[in-house]
mmCIF file of C-alpha atoms in Angstrom:
data_model
loop_
_atom_site.group_PDB
_atom_site.id
_atom_site.type_symbol
_atom_site.label_atom_id
_atom_site.label_comp_id
_atom_site.label_asym_id
_atom_site.label_seq_id
_atom_site.Cartn_x
_atom_site.Cartn_y
_atom_site.Cartn_z
ATOM 1 C CA UNK A 80 149.935 82.047 97.672
ATOM 2 C CA UNK A 81 149.755 85.203 100.035
ATOM 3 C CA UNK A 82 145.852 84.396 101.177
ATOM 4 C CA UNK A 83 146.704 85.898 104.984
ATOM 5 C CA UNK A 84 147.906 89.032 106.616
ATOM 6 C CA UNK A 85 149.102 86.406 109.623
ATOM 7 C CA UNK A 86 149.954 83.363 110.978
ATOM 8 C CA UNK A 87 148.279 80.365 109.098
ATOM 9 C CA UNK A 88 146.769 78.045 111.732
ATOM 10 C CA UNK A 89 145.455 74.864 109.067
ATOM 11 C CA UNK A 90 145.150 74.291 105.936
ATOM 12 C CA UNK A 91 142.846 71.555 104.037
ATOM 13 C CA UNK A 92 143.103 70.337 100.359
ATOM 14 C CA UNK A 93 139.455 69.698 99.331
ATOM 15 C CA UNK A 94 139.071 65.758 97.853
ATOM 16 C CA UNK A 95 139.168 66.868 94.246
ATOM 17 C CA UNK A 96 142.720 68.451 94.568
ATOM 18 C CA UNK A 97 141.680 71.355 93.316
ATOM 19 C CA UNK A 98 141.181 74.389 95.897
ATOM 20 C CA UNK A 99 142.720 74.746 99.258
ATOM 21 C CA UNK A 100 141.054 75.788 102.322
ATOM 22 C CA UNK A 101 143.387 78.036 105.183
ATOM 23 C CA UNK A 102 142.788 80.065 108.144
ATOM 24 C CA UNK A 103 144.655 82.537 110.047
ATOM 25 C CA UNK A 104 145.585 84.685 112.474
ATOM 26 C CA UNK A 105 143.771 87.697 110.966
ATOM 27 C CA UNK A 106 140.228 86.380 111.750
ATOM 28 C CA UNK A 107 139.730 85.198 107.793
ATOM 29 C CA UNK A 108 138.899 82.115 105.573
ATOM 30 C CA UNK A 109 140.275 82.072 102.342
ATOM 31 C CA UNK A 110 139.553 79.346 99.336
ATOM 32 C CA UNK A 111 142.672 79.061 96.928
ATOM 33 C CA UNK A 112 142.537 77.284 93.564
ATOM 34 C CA UNK A 113 145.496 75.156 93.353
ATOM 35 C CA UNK A 114 146.258 74.897 89.887
ATOM 36 C CA UNK A 115 145.884 79.154 89.564
ATOM 37 C CA UNK A 116 147.686 79.800 92.070
ATOM 38 C CA UNK A 117 145.276 82.307 93.037
ATOM 39 C CA UNK A 118 142.614 83.404 95.939
ATOM 40 C CA UNK A 119 138.837 82.664 94.948
ATOM 41 C CA UNK A 120 136.994 83.739 98.319
ATOM 42 C CA UNK A 121 138.126 85.349 101.408
ATOM 43 C CA UNK A 122 135.659 84.992 104.632
ATOM 44 C CA UNK A 123 136.645 88.240 106.438
ATOM 45 C CA UNK A 124 136.306 88.022 109.911
ATOM 46 C CA UNK A 125 134.993 84.999 110.235
ATOM 47 C CA UNK A 126 135.639 84.866 113.710
ATOM 48 C CA UNK A 127 135.910 87.743 116.500
ATOM 49 C CA UNK A 128 139.462 86.489 117.545
ATOM 50 C CA UNK A 129 142.381 84.262 115.567
ATOM 51 C CA UNK A 130 141.410 81.172 113.878
ATOM 52 C CA UNK A 131 142.782 78.568 115.465
ATOM 53 C CA UNK A 132 142.062 74.663 113.554
ATOM 54 C CA UNK A 133 139.328 73.886 110.832
ATOM 55 C CA UNK A 134 137.731 70.496 109.791
ATOM 56 C CA UNK A 135 135.849 69.203 106.653
ATOM 57 C CA UNK A 136 133.302 66.355 106.094
ATOM 58 C CA UNK A 137 134.069 65.312 102.549
ATOM 59 C CA UNK A 138 130.868 63.405 102.881
ATOM 60 C CA UNK A 139 128.642 66.851 103.704
ATOM 61 C CA UNK A 140 131.389 69.349 102.076
ATOM 62 C CA UNK A 141 130.545 71.152 105.995
ATOM 63 C CA UNK A 142 133.644 72.992 107.366
ATOM 64 C CA UNK A 143 133.583 73.573 111.140
ATOM 65 C CA UNK A 144 136.225 76.302 112.244
ATOM 66 C CA UNK A 145 137.584 77.249 115.998
ATOM 67 C CA UNK A 146 138.728 79.858 117.170
ATOM 68 C CA UNK A 147 140.633 82.048 120.309
ATOM 69 C CA UNK A 148 136.974 83.931 121.009
ATOM 70 C CA UNK A 149 136.014 79.908 122.405
ATOM 71 C CA UNK A 150 133.242 79.703 119.471
ATOM 72 C CA UNK A 151 132.579 77.136 116.334
ATOM 73 C CA UNK A 152 131.475 77.755 113.032
ATOM 74 C CA UNK A 153 129.670 75.723 110.842
ATOM 75 C CA UNK A 154 130.308 76.487 106.912
ATOM 76 C CA UNK A 155 128.614 75.149 103.799
ATOM 77 C CA UNK A 156 131.327 74.400 101.230
ATOM 78 C CA UNK A 157 128.502 73.242 98.333
#
């Protein structure tokens, strides 16, 4: 999958096994379809600087991303 234009820093396989979330130094978060091997959605400029990590709560389907810009963002994955 070519979901990013720069280093990929973190990848999460969703509990269903159907989708992958990824974040990158290109400041984007991507949602990819595993079976179809394609990018479904890209959130551009999700942070002001490189996105270095992310974590997902499978219970609430809440994603938290962290960046070099010293910020955390909370996203709903529903």
